[in-house]
mmCIF file of C-alpha atoms and ligand atoms in Angstrom:
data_model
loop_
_atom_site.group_PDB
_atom_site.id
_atom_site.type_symbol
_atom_site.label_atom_id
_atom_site.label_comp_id
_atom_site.label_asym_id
_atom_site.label_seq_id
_atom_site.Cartn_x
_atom_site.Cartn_y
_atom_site.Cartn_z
ATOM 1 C CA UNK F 1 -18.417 22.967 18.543
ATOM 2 C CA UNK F 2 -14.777 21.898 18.183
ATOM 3 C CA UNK F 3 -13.840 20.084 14.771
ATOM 4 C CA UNK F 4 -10.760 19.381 14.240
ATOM 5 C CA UNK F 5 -9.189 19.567 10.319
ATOM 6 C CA UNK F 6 -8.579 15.818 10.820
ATOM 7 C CA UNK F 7 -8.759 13.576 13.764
ATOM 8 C CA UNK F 8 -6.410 10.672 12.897
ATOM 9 C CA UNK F 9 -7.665 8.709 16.106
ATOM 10 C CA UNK F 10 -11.103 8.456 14.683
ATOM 11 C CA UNK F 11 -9.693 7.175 11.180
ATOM 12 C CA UNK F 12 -7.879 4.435 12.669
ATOM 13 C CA UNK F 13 -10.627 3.532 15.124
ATOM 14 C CA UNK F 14 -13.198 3.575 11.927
ATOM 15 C CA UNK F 15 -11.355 -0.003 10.845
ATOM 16 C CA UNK F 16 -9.670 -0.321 14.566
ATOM 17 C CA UNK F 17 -10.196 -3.620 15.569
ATOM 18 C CA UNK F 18 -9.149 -5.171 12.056
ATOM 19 C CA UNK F 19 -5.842 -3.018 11.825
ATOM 20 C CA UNK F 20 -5.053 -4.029 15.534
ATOM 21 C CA UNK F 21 -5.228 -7.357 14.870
ATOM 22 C CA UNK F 22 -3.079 -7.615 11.230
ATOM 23 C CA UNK F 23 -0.545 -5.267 13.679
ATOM 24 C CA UNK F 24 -0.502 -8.252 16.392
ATOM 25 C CA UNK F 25 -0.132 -10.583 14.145
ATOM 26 C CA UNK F 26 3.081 -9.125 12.154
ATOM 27 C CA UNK F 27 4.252 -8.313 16.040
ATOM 28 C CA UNK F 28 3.887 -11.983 16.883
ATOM 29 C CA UNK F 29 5.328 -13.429 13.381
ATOM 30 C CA UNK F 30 9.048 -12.006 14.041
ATOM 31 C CA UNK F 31 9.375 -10.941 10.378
ATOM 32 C CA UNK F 32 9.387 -6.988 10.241
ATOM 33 C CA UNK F 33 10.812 -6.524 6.391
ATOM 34 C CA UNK F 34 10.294 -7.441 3.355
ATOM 35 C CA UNK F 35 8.339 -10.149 3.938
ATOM 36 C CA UNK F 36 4.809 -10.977 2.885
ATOM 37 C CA UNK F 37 2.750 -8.453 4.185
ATOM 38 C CA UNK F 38 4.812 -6.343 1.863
ATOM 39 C CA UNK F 39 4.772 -8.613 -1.287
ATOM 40 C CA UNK F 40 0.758 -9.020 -0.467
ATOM 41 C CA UNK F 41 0.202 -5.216 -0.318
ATOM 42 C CA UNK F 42 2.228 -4.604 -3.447
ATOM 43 C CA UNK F 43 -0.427 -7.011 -5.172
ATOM 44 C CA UNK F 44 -3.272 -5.935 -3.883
ATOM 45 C CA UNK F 45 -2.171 -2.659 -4.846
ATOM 46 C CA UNK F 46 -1.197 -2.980 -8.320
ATOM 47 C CA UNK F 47 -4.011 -4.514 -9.128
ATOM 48 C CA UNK F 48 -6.062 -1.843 -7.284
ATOM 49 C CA UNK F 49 -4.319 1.155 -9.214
ATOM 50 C CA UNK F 50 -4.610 -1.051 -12.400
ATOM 51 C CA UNK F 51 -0.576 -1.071 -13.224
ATOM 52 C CA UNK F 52 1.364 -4.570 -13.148
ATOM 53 C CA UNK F 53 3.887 -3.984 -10.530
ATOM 54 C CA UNK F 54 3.892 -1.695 -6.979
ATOM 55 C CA UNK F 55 7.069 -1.309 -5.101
ATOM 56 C CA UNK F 56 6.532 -0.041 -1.806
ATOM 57 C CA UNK F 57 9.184 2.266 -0.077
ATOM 58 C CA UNK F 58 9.589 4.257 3.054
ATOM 59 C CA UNK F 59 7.870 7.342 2.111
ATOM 60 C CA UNK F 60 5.973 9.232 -0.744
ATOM 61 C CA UNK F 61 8.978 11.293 -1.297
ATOM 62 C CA UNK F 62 11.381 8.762 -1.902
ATOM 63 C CA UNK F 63 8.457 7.284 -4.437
ATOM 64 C CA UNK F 64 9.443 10.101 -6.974
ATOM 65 C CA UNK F 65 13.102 10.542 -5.601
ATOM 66 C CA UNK F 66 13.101 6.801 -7.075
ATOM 67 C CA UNK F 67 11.476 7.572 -10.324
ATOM 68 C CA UNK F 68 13.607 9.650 -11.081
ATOM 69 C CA UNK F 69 17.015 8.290 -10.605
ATOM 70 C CA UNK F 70 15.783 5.185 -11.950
ATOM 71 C CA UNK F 71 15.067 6.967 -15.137
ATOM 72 C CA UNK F 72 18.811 8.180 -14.850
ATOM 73 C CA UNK F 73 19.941 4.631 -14.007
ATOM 74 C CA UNK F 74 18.473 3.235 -16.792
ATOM 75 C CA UNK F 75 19.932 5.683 -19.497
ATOM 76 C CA UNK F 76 16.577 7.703 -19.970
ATOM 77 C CA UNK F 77 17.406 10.859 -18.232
ATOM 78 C CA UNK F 78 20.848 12.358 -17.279
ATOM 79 C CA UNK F 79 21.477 15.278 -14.875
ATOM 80 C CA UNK F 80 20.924 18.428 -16.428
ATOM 81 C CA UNK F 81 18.030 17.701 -17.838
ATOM 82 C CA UNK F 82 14.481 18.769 -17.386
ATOM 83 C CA UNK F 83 11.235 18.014 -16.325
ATOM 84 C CA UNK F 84 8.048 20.157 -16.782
ATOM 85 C CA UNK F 85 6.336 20.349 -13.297
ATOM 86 C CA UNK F 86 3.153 22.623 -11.855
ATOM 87 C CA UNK F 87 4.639 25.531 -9.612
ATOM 88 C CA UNK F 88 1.682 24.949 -7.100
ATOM 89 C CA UNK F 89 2.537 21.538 -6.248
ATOM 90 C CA UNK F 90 3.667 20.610 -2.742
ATOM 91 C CA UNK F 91 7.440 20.843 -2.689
ATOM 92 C CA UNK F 92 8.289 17.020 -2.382
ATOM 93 C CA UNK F 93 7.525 16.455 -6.162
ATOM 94 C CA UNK F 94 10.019 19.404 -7.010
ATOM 95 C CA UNK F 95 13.018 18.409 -4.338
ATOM 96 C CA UNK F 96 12.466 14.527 -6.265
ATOM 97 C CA UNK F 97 13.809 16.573 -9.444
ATOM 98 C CA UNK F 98 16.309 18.663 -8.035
ATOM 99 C CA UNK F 99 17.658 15.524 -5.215
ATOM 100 C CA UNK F 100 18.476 13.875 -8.682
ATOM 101 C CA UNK F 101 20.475 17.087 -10.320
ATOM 102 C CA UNK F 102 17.796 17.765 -13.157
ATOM 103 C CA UNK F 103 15.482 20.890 -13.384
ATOM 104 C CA UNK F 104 12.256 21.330 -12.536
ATOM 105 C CA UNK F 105 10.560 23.788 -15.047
ATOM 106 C CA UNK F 106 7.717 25.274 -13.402
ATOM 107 C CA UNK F 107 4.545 25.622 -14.991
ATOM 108 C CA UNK F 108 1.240 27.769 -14.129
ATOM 109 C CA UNK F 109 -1.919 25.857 -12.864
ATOM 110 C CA UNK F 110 -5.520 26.819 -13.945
ATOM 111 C CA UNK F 111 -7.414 28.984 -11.617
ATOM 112 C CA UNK F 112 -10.752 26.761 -12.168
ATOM 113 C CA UNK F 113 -8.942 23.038 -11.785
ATOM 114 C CA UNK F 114 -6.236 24.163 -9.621
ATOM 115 C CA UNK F 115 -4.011 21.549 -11.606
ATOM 116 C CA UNK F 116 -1.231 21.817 -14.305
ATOM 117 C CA UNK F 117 -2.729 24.232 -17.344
ATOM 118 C CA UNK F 118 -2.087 21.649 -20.490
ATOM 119 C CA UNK F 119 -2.272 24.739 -23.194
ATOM 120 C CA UNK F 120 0.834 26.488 -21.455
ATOM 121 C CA UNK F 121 3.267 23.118 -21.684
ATOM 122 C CA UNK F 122 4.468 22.822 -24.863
ATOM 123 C CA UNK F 123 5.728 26.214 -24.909
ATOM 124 C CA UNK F 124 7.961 25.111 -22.105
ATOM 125 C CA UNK F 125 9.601 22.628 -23.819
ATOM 126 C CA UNK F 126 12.848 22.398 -25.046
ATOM 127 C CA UNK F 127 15.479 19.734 -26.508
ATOM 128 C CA UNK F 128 16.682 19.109 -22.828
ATOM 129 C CA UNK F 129 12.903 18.592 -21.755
ATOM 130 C CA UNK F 130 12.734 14.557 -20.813
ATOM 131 C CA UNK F 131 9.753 14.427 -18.742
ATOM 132 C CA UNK F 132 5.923 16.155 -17.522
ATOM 133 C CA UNK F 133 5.634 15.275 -14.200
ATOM 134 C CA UNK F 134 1.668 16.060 -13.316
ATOM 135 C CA UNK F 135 0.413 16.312 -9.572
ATOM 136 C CA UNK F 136 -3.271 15.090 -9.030
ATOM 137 C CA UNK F 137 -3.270 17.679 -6.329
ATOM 138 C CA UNK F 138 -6.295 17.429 -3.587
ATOM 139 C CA UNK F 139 -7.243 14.613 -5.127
ATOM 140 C CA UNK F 140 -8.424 16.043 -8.203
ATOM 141 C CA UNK F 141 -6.995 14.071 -11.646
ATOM 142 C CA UNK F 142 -4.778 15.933 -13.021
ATOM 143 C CA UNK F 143 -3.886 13.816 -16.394
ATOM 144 C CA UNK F 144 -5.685 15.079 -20.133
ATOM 145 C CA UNK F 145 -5.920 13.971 -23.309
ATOM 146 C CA UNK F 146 -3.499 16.902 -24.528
ATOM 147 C CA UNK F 147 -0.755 16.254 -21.779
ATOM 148 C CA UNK F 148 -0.854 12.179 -22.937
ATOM 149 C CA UNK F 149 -0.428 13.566 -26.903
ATOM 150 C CA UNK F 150 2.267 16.220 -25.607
ATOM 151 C CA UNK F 151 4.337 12.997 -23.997
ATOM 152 C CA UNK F 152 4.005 10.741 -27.202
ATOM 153 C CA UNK F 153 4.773 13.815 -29.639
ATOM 154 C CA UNK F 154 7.963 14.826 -27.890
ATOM 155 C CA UNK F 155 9.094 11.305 -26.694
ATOM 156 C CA UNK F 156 8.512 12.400 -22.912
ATOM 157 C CA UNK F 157 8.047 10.103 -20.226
ATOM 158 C CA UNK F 158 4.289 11.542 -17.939
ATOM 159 C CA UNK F 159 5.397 10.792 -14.221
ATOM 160 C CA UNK F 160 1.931 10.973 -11.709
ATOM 161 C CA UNK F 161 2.322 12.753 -8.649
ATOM 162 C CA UNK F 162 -0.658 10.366 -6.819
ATOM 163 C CA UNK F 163 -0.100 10.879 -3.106
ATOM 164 C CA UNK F 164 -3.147 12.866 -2.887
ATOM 165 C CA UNK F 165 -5.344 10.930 -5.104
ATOM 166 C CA UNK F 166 -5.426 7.151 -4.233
ATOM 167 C CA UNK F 167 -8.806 5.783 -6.057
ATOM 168 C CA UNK F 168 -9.438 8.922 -8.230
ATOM 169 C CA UNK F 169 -9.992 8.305 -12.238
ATOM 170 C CA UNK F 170 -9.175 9.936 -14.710
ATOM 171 C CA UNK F 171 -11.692 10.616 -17.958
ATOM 172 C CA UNK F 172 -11.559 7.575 -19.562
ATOM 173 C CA UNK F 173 -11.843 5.401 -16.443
ATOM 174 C CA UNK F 174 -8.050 4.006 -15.885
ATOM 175 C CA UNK F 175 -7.057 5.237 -12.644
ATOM 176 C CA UNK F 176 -4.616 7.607 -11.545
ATOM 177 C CA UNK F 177 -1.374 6.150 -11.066
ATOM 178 C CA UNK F 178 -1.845 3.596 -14.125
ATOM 179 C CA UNK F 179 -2.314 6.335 -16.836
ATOM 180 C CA UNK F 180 1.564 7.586 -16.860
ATOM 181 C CA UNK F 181 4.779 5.938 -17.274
ATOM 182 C CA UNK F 182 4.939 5.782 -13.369
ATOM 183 C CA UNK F 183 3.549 7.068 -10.646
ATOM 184 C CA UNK F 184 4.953 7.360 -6.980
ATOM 185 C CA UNK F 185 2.298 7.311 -3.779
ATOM 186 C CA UNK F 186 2.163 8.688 -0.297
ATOM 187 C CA UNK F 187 0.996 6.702 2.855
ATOM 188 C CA UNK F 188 1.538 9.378 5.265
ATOM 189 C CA UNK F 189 -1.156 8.871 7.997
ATOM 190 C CA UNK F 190 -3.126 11.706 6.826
ATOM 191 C CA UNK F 191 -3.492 10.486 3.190
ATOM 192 C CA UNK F 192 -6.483 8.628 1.710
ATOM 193 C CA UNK F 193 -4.852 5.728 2.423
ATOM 194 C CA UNK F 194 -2.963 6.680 5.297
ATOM 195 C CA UNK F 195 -0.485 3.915 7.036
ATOM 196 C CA UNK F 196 0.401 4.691 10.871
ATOM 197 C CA UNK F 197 3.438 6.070 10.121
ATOM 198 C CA UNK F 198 5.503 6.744 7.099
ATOM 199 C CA UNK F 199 5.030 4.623 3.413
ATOM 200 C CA UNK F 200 4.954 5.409 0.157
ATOM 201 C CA UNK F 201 5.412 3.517 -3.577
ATOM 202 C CA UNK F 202 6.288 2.800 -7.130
ATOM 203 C CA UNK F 203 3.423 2.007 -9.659
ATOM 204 C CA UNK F 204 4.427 1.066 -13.402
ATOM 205 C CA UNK F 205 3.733 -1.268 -15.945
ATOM 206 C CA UNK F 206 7.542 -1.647 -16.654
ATOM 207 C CA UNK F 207 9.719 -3.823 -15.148
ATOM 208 C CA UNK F 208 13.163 -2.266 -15.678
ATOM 209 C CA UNK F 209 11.335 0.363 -13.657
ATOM 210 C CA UNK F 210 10.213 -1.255 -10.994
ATOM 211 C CA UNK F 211 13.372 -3.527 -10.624
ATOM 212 C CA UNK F 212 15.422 -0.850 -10.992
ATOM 213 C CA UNK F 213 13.792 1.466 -8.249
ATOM 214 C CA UNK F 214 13.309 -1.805 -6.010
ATOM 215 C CA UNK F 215 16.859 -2.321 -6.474
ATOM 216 C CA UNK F 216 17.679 1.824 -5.867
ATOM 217 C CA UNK F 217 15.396 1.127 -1.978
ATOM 218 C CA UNK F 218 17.322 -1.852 -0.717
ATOM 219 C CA UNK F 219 20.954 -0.275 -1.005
ATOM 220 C CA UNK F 220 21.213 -0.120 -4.180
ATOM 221 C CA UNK F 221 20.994 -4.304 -3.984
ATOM 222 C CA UNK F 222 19.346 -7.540 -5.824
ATOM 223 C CA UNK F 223 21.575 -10.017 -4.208
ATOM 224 C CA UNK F 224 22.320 -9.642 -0.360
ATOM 225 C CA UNK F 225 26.016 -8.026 -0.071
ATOM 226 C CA UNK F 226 25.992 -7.439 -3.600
ATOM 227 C CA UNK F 227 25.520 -3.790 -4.715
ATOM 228 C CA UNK F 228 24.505 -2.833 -8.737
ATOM 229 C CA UNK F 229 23.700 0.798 -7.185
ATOM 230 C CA UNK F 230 24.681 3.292 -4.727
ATOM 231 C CA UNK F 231 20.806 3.141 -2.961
ATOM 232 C CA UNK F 232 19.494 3.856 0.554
ATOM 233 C CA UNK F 233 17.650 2.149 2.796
ATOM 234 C CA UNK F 234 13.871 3.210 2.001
ATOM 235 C CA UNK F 235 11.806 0.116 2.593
ATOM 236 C CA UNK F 236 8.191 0.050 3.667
ATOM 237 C CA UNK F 237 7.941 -2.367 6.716
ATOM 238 C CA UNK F 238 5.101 -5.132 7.522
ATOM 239 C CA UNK F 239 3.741 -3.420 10.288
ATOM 240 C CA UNK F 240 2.811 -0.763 7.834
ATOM 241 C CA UNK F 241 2.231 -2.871 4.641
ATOM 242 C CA UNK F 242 -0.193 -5.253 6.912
ATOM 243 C CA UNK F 243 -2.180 -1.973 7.679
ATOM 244 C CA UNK F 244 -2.161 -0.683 4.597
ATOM 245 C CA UNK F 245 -3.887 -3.921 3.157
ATOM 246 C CA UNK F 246 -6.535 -3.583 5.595
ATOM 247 C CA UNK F 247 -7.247 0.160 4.743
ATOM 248 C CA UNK F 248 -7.260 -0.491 1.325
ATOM 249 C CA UNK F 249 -10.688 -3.028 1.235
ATOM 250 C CA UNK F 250 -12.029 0.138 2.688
ATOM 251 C CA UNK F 251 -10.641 2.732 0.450
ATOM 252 C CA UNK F 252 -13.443 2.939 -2.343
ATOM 253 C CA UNK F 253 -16.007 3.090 0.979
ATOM 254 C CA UNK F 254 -13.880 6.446 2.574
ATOM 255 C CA UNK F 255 -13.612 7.754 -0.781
ATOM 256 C CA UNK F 256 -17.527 7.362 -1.048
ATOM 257 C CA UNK F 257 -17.620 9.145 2.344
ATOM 258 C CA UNK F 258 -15.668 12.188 1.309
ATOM 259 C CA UNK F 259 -17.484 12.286 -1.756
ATOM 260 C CA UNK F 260 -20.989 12.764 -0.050
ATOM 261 C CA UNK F 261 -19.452 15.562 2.173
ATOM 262 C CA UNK F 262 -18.140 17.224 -1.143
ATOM 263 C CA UNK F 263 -21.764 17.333 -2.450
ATOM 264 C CA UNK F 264 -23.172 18.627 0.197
ATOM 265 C CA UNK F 265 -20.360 21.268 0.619
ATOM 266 C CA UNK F 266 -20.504 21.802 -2.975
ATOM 267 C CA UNK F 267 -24.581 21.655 -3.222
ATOM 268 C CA UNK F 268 -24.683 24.279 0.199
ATOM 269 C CA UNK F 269 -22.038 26.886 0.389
ATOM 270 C CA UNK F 270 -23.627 30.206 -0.859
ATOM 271 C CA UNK F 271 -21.437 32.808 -0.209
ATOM 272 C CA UNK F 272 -19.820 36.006 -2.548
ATOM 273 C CA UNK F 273 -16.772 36.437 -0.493
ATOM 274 C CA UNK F 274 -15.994 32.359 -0.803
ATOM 275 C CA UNK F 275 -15.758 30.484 -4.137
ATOM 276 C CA UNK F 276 -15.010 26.837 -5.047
ATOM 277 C CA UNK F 277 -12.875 25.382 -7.531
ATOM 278 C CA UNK F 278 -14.912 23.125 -10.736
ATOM 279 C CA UNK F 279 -16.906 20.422 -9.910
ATOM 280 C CA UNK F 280 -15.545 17.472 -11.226
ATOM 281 C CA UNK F 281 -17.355 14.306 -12.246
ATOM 282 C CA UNK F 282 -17.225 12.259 -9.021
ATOM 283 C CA UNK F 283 -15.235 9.642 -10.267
ATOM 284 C CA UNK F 284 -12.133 12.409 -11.281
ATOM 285 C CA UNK F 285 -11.992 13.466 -7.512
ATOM 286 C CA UNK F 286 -11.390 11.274 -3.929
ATOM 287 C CA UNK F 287 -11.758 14.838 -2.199
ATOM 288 C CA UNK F 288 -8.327 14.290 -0.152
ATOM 289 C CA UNK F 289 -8.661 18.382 0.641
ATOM 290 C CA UNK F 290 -11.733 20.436 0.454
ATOM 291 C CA UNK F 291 -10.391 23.982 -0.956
ATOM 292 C CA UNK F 292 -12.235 26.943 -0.713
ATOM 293 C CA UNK F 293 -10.999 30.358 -1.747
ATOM 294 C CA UNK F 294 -11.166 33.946 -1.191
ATOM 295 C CA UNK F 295 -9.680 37.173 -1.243
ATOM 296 C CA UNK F 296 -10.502 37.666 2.967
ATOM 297 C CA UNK F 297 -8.515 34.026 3.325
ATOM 298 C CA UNK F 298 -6.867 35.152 6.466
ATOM 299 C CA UNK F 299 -9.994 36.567 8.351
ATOM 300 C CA UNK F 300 -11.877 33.557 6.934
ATOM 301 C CA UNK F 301 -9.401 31.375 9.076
ATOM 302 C CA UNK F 302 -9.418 32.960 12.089
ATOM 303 C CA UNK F 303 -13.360 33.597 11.929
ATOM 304 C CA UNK F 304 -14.193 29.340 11.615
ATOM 305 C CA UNK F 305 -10.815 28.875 14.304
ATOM 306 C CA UNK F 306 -12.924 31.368 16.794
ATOM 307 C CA UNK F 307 -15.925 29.063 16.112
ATOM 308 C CA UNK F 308 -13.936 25.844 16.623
ATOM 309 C CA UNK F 309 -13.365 24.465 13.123
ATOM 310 C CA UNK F 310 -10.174 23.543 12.287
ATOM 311 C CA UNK F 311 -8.788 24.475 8.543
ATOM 312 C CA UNK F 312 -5.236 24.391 6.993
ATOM 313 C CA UNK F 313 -3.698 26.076 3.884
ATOM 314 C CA UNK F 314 -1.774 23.937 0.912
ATOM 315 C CA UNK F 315 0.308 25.881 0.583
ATOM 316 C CA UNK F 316 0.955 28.832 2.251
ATOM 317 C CA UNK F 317 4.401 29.471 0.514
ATOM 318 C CA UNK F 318 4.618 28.223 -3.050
ATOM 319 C CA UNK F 319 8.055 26.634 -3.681
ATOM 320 C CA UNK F 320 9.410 29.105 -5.568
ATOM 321 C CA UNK F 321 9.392 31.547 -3.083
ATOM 322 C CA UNK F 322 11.229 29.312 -0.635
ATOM 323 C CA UNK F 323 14.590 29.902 0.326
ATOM 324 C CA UNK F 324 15.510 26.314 -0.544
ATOM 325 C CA UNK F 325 15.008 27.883 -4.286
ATOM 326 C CA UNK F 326 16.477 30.891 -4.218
ATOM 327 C CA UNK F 327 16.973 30.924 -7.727
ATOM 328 C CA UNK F 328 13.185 30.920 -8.996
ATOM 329 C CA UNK F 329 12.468 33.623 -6.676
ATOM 330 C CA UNK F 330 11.646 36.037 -9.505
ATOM 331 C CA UNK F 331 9.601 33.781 -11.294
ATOM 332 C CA UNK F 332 6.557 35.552 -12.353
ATOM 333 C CA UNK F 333 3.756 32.979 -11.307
ATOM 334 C CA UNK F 334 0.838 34.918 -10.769
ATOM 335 C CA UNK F 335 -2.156 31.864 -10.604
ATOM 336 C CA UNK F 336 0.197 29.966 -8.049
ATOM 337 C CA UNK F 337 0.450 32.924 -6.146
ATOM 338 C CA UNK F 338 -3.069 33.853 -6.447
ATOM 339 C CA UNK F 339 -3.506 30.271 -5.156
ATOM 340 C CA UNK F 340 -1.063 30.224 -2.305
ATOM 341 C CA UNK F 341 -2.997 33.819 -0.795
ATOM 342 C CA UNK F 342 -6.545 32.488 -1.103
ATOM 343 C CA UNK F 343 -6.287 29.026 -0.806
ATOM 344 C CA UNK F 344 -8.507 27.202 2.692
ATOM 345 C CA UNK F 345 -9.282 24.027 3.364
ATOM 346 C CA UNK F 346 -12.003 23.746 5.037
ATOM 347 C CA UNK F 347 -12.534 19.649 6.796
ATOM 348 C CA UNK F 348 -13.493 16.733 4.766
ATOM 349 C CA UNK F 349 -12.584 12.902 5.760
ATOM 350 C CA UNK F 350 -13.802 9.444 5.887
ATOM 351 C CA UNK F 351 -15.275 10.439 9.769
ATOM 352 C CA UNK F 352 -16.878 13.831 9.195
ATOM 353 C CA UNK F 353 -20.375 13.175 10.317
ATOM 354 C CA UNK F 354 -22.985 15.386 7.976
ATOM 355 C CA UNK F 355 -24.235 17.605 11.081
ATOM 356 C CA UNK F 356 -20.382 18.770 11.341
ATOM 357 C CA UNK F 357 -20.613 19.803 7.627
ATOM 358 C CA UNK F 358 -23.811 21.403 8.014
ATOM 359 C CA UNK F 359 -21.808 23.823 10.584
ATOM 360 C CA UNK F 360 -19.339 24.140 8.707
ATOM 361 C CA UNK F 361 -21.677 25.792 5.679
ATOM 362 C CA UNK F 362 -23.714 27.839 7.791
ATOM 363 C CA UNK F 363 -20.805 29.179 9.477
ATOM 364 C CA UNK F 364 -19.181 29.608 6.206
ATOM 365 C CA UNK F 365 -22.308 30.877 4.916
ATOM 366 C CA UNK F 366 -22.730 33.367 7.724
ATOM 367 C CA UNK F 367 -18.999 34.947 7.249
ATOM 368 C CA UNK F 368 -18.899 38.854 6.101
HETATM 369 C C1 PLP S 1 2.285 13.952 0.801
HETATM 370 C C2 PLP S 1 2.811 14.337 -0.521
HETATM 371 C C3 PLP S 1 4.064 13.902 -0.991
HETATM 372 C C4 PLP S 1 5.109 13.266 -0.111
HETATM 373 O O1 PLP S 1 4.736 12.181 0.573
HETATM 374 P P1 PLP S 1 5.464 11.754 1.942
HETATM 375 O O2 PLP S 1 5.009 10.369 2.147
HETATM 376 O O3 PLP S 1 5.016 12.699 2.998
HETATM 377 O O4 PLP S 1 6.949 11.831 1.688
HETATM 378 C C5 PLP S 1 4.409 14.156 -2.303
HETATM 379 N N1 PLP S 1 3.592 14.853 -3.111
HETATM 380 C C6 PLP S 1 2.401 15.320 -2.692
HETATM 381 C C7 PLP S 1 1.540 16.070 -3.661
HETATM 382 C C8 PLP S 1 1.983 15.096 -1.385
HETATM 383 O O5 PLP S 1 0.805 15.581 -0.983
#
């Protein structure tokens, strides 16, 4: 057998035909940016993630990069400043803090959810703290009651991290990326909703936010040649918008896909030297990554690689311990390291076919 981790061919042939078509037709229309594909998209979306506006923009990275200096724009945060964040994130949600001159204080994940531990925040902040910015990493929510009554008692804006978790709820049904103050989204290809290139955008139910980071994406400009800001170019174009509003009637279907594949993953690997994170209702996980863990990581790797399955680690180097940031190398961060030695994901997507998980498990199953 050979499985890839992901085959992005067979994701964009599952809804080929349709997504070839919308592509043609922005081709043959001559109108490549912000036009309607884009303003149809941002609807659709919106109303999708349950928030009143979406701004798209050119990647997820800039999403939160936006956010943020939006926030400072606006008067609501200044440089200098903090922002609570989990250390085991991937590193774009951190660099969005830093690119804007504030501080990212990192704080420990729970071994069991693999998201942002809600009973070690409040000790971390302090009268510089402005914001809790919460990752729903793998597509698991991230977002509790505690962390919502942490942001109103302090006066904190709750920023989502939701490039991983397009369509996932969180307890009380809202979904994420409607539950904060506002939320920034990835469309890299191999996302849930994955465009064929780069995308990413803004979700908020306030409109000096969303004007202001639509503004802070078209350099820095409301008017043409007028300029309130000193922004960059980071638009989403039609070509990708068009796509994405095809993939997006089918999102809640994929979702369902990855779901079933969890279950059966979750219902049939049986093995001491491999454990799984908590199950999660099904409705408070779109399964983006599949992570399994164990102390024998490494030789787990290599053993499904020798039988032709394809698996990645996220992450491999936690961001403190990157030389970008230096300065948090001492950190002592024990569960995000713990997480960044024993961490596997094993494949999961809208296209894995249920024989390919079976051989998965039993080859999983059959590792000593
Ligand atoms: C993918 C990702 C991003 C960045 O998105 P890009 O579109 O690749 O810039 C940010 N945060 C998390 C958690 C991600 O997984």
């Amino acid at each position: 057998m050979t499985l890839p981790f992901l085959s992005l061919k067979d994701v964009t042939a599952l809804h080929g035909e349709e997504i070839q078509e919308a592509v043609a037709k922005v081709v043959a229309g001559g109108w490549y940016l912000q036009g309607e594909q884009n303003a149809l998209f941002e609807r659709h979306y919106a109303d999708f993630i349950g928030t009143r506006y979406c701004v798209g923009c050119a990647n997820g990275l800039d999403a939160l990069i936006w956010i943020f200096r939006a926030y400072i724009e606006l008067g609501v945060m200044a440089p200098g400043d903090e922002v609570i964040v989990p250390a085991n994130t991937y590193i774009a949600t951190i660099l969005a803090i830093t690119e804007n001159g504030l501080k990212p204080v990192l704080a420990e994940p729970r071994m069991d959810t693999l998201e942002i531990d809600d009973s070690r925040i409040e000790e971390a902040i302090t009268d510089r703290t402005r914001a809790i910015a919460i990752v729903h990493l793998y597509g698991r929510n991230a977002y509790t009651e505690k962390i919502g009554e942490l942001c109103r008692k302090y006066g904190l804006k709750l920023i989502e991290d939701n490039a991983q978790a397009h369509g996932c709820r969180v307890p009380d049904g809202r979904r994420t990326g409607s539950v904060g103050d506002a939320a920034g989204h990835s469309f890299y290809p191999g996302k849930n909703l994955g465009a064929l290139g780069d995308g990413g955008a803004v979700t908020t139910d306030d409109p000096a936010l969303a004007d202001a980071v639509r503004t802070l994406a078209n350099y820095g400009s409301q008017k043409k040649y007028v300029f309130k800001y000193t922004g960059r170019n980071s638009r989403l174009d039609e070509i990708q918008a068009a796509v994405l509003d095809v993939k997006l009637k089918y999102l809640e279907a994929d979702n369902a896909h990855r779901k079933a594949i969890a279950a059966y993953y979750y219902e049939n690997i049986h093995n001491p030297l491999v454990y799984l994170p908590e199950r999660l209702p099904d409705q408070q996980n779109v399964y983006h990554l599949f992570p399994v863990f164990s102390t024998k990581r490494d030789t787990l790797q290599a053993y499904l690689k020798e039988n032709g399955v394809g698996t990645l680690i996220h992450y491999p180097i936690p961001p403190h311990k990157q030389e970008c940031y230096k300065e948090y190398a001492n950190y002592s961060l024990p569960i995000t390291e713990k997480i960044a030695e024993e961490e596997l994901s094993i494949p999961i997507g809208p296209c894995l076919k249920e024989e390919e998980a079976a051989q998965v498990v039993s080859l999983i199953n059959s590792f000593r």
